[in-house]
C-alpha cells in the first residue's frame, strides 16, 4: 500500500493535538523519510538527528531521548539530588505535573519529597521561593507554561529574578518544558534564551510536536551522562526508537513555524467566547496556545451537554470536564494546534453558548 497518498481524517475537536490513526502516522513517516533519507537505512540516525536538533534549539551542551516524560522528569530530579550531596527534596508549585499527574514517582522510586509552595491558584512568586528554600532543596522546578493555570506564564522579569535567586542559593533549576515551544510568542525570545537559566530542561515530543510518544532531556554533558545511566536502570534504553524520533523531527519543523499562528488562534477564539457567552477565560487574553474555559454550569450537566453536542456534530471543546471548588461551576482545558486551525472562532464560541444553554435547567 502506498501510504504517501493517505491523509489524516479530520477530527472535529478544539483540542489541537488529537492522536492520528496508525495509517495516518505511517503516511507522515513515509513523507518524513523523504526529508530525512539517512533514516531510511540507519535506524539510529533519527534519534541522533532529533537529539542534535533539540540540543541546538534549547542551547544546551547535550540531550538524551527518553521514552516518556515521566521518566525524564524523575531522572532529572534524581541526578540533581545526587550531585548536591544527596539532598532529597525539590521545590515546585502546588500544581506541578510531577505531583499532579505522575503518581509521585520521585517519592516511590527515589526516596525524594516535594516541597510545594505558593497558592494553588496563582503562579509561584519569588516570595514563595524564598520561603521554600529553607528546606535545603536540591532543585526548583518551573513549569512553562503552567498547565493547571490555563497555560499562564510569569513575566520575563519575574522568571529571571527567581532563576537568579535559586542559582545564588546553589540550587539546581529544572524546567518542565513539555510545552515550552508555546512560550516563544509570549516572551518574544528564542528557545535558547528562554532555557538559558535552567540547568536542565525536559521537552515532550507529543504535546506540541505530535509524535505518538517520547521526550528529550537536556543539560550539561555530565548531567546527561548520569541521566543515561539512570535511563538504563529504569529500562528506558530503546534501540529502535526511530519512528518516534522521526515523527518528532517532522513535528518540530511545523511547530516551530506555526506556533505563532496557534497562539493567535487561541486569542481569537478566547475573544469570541468572551464576547458571545457568559463563560470566562484564564488567562485573559491567553499567554500560549491553550487556555482554561470556565463555565457557569455544574460538571455533570456539562459532561452530558458536551456529549449531546458531539453526537450532533459540534466540535469537542476539550478532553475532559474539570471540577471546581464551586459545585455549580466547571472548566475545560482548550488546546490549539494544527487540528483546530480549521475551526472558526465563531463556531467554537457558538458551541460554548449551546453547551451552557443545554446544561442549564
Tab-separated table of N, CA, C and O in Angstrom, residues 7-9 11 16-28 31 206 208-212 247 250-251 254 262 337-339:
chain	number	residue	atom	x	y	z
A	7	UNK	N	-4.145	10.502	3.865
A	7	UNK	CA	-4.205	11.713	4.684
A	7	UNK	C	-4.994	11.431	5.945
A	7	UNK	O	-5.801	10.498	6.005
A	8	UNK	N	-4.771	12.256	6.970
A	8	UNK	CA	-5.468	12.065	8.235
A	8	UNK	C	-6.937	12.440	8.095
A	8	UNK	O	-7.283	13.405	7.424
A	9	UNK	N	-7.798	11.665	8.720
A	9	UNK	CA	-9.209	12.005	8.757
A	9	UNK	C	-9.410	13.170	9.716
A	9	UNK	O	-8.951	13.126	10.855
A	11	UNK	N	-10.489	15.536	12.543
A	11	UNK	CA	-11.132	15.313	13.830
A	11	UNK	C	-11.790	16.616	14.254
A	11	UNK	O	-11.125	17.648	14.337
A	16	UNK	N	-5.995	20.652	20.003
A	16	UNK	CA	-5.123	20.751	18.845
A	16	UNK	C	-4.158	19.612	18.648
A	16	UNK	O	-3.423	19.599	17.666
A	17	UNK	N	-4.112	18.641	19.550
A	17	UNK	CA	-3.132	17.566	19.434
A	17	UNK	C	-3.799	16.193	19.511
A	17	UNK	O	-3.324	15.297	20.174
A	18	UNK	N	-4.933	16.061	18.834
A	18	UNK	CA	-5.604	14.768	18.824
A	18	UNK	C	-4.738	13.717	18.144
A	18	UNK	O	-4.046	13.996	17.171
A	19	UNK	N	-4.806	12.503	18.649
A	19	UNK	CA	-3.987	11.420	18.105
A	19	UNK	C	-4.478	11.035	16.714
A	19	UNK	O	-5.663	10.945	16.465
A	20	UNK	N	-3.529	10.786	15.832
A	20	UNK	CA	-3.857	10.335	14.490
A	20	UNK	C	-3.986	8.813	14.476
A	20	UNK	O	-3.488	8.119	15.345
A	21	UNK	N	-4.618	8.296	13.429
A	21	UNK	CA	-4.737	6.857	13.261
A	21	UNK	C	-3.373	6.284	12.875
A	21	UNK	O	-2.512	6.998	12.339
A	22	UNK	N	-3.158	4.976	13.107
A	22	UNK	CA	-1.904	4.364	12.669
A	22	UNK	C	-1.637	4.568	11.178
A	22	UNK	O	-0.496	4.797	10.760
A	23	UNK	N	-2.673	4.475	10.350
A	23	UNK	CA	-2.480	4.677	8.919
A	23	UNK	C	-1.987	6.091	8.617
A	23	UNK	O	-1.094	6.288	7.788
A	24	UNK	N	-2.578	7.078	9.294
A	24	UNK	CA	-2.145	8.457	9.069
A	24	UNK	C	-0.710	8.671	9.551
A	24	UNK	O	0.065	9.409	8.929
A	25	UNK	N	-0.339	8.028	10.662
A	25	UNK	CA	1.030	8.168	11.163
A	25	UNK	C	2.027	7.529	10.202
A	25	UNK	O	3.128	8.042	9.994
A	26	UNK	N	1.646	6.397	9.612
A	26	UNK	CA	2.525	5.771	8.629
A	26	UNK	C	2.707	6.675	7.417
A	26	UNK	O	3.800	6.742	6.827
A	27	UNK	N	1.650	7.393	7.050
A	27	UNK	CA	1.766	8.335	5.942
A	27	UNK	C	2.730	9.467	6.295
A	27	UNK	O	3.550	9.886	5.458
A	28	UNK	N	2.641	9.976	7.506
A	28	UNK	CA	3.567	11.023	7.956
A	28	UNK	C	5.003	10.521	7.934
A	28	UNK	O	5.922	11.222	7.499
A	31	UNK	N	6.356	10.372	4.407
A	31	UNK	CA	6.715	11.700	3.894
A	31	UNK	C	7.969	12.241	4.577
A	31	UNK	O	8.808	12.885	3.940
A	206	UNK	N	5.245	14.776	22.150
A	206	UNK	CA	3.888	14.558	21.638
A	206	UNK	C	2.915	15.680	21.942
A	206	UNK	O	1.916	15.843	21.242
A	208	UNK	N	3.173	19.068	21.710
A	208	UNK	CA	3.130	20.060	20.638
A	208	UNK	C	3.747	19.543	19.346
A	208	UNK	O	3.350	19.952	18.264
A	209	UNK	N	4.701	18.636	19.464
A	209	UNK	CA	5.384	18.123	18.277
A	209	UNK	C	4.614	16.980	17.621
A	209	UNK	O	4.939	16.568	16.517
A	210	UNK	N	3.626	16.424	18.335
A	210	UNK	CA	2.674	15.470	17.788
A	210	UNK	C	3.292	14.161	17.319
A	210	UNK	O	2.804	13.513	16.393
A	211	UNK	N	4.396	13.749	17.952
A	211	UNK	CA	4.849	12.368	17.825
A	211	UNK	C	3.946	11.512	18.717
A	211	UNK	O	3.302	12.031	19.639
A	212	UNK	N	3.872	10.208	18.489
A	212	UNK	CA	2.999	9.378	19.326
A	212	UNK	C	3.410	9.361	20.794
A	212	UNK	O	2.571	9.222	21.680
A	247	UNK	N	9.026	11.131	13.679
A	247	UNK	CA	7.801	11.922	13.726
A	247	UNK	C	7.981	13.190	14.553
A	247	UNK	O	7.370	14.220	14.265
A	250	UNK	N	9.654	15.690	12.311
A	250	UNK	CA	8.639	16.219	11.405
A	250	UNK	C	7.764	17.255	12.118
A	250	UNK	O	7.484	18.331	11.579
A	251	UNK	N	7.355	16.930	13.349
A	251	UNK	CA	6.509	17.846	14.102
A	251	UNK	C	7.228	19.100	14.539
A	251	UNK	O	6.629	20.177	14.632
A	254	UNK	N	7.126	21.826	11.880
A	254	UNK	CA	5.836	22.504	11.777
A	254	UNK	C	5.563	23.373	12.993
A	254	UNK	O	5.102	24.513	12.860
A	262	UNK	N	-0.850	29.301	16.070
A	262	UNK	CA	-1.639	28.585	17.073
A	262	UNK	C	-2.023	29.516	18.224
A	262	UNK	O	-3.164	29.515	18.685
A	337	UNK	N	-3.873	23.740	18.069
A	337	UNK	CA	-2.761	23.309	17.229
A	337	UNK	C	-3.240	23.112	15.815
A	337	UNK	O	-4.249	23.684	15.386
A	338	UNK	N	-2.549	22.268	15.076
A	338	UNK	CA	-2.859	22.077	13.665
A	338	UNK	C	-4.295	21.617	13.436
A	338	UNK	O	-4.979	22.088	12.520
A	339	UNK	N	-4.777	20.704	14.289
A	339	UNK	CA	-6.110	20.137	14.093
A	339	UNK	C	-7.219	21.139	14.327
A	339	UNK	O	-8.338	20.962	13.844
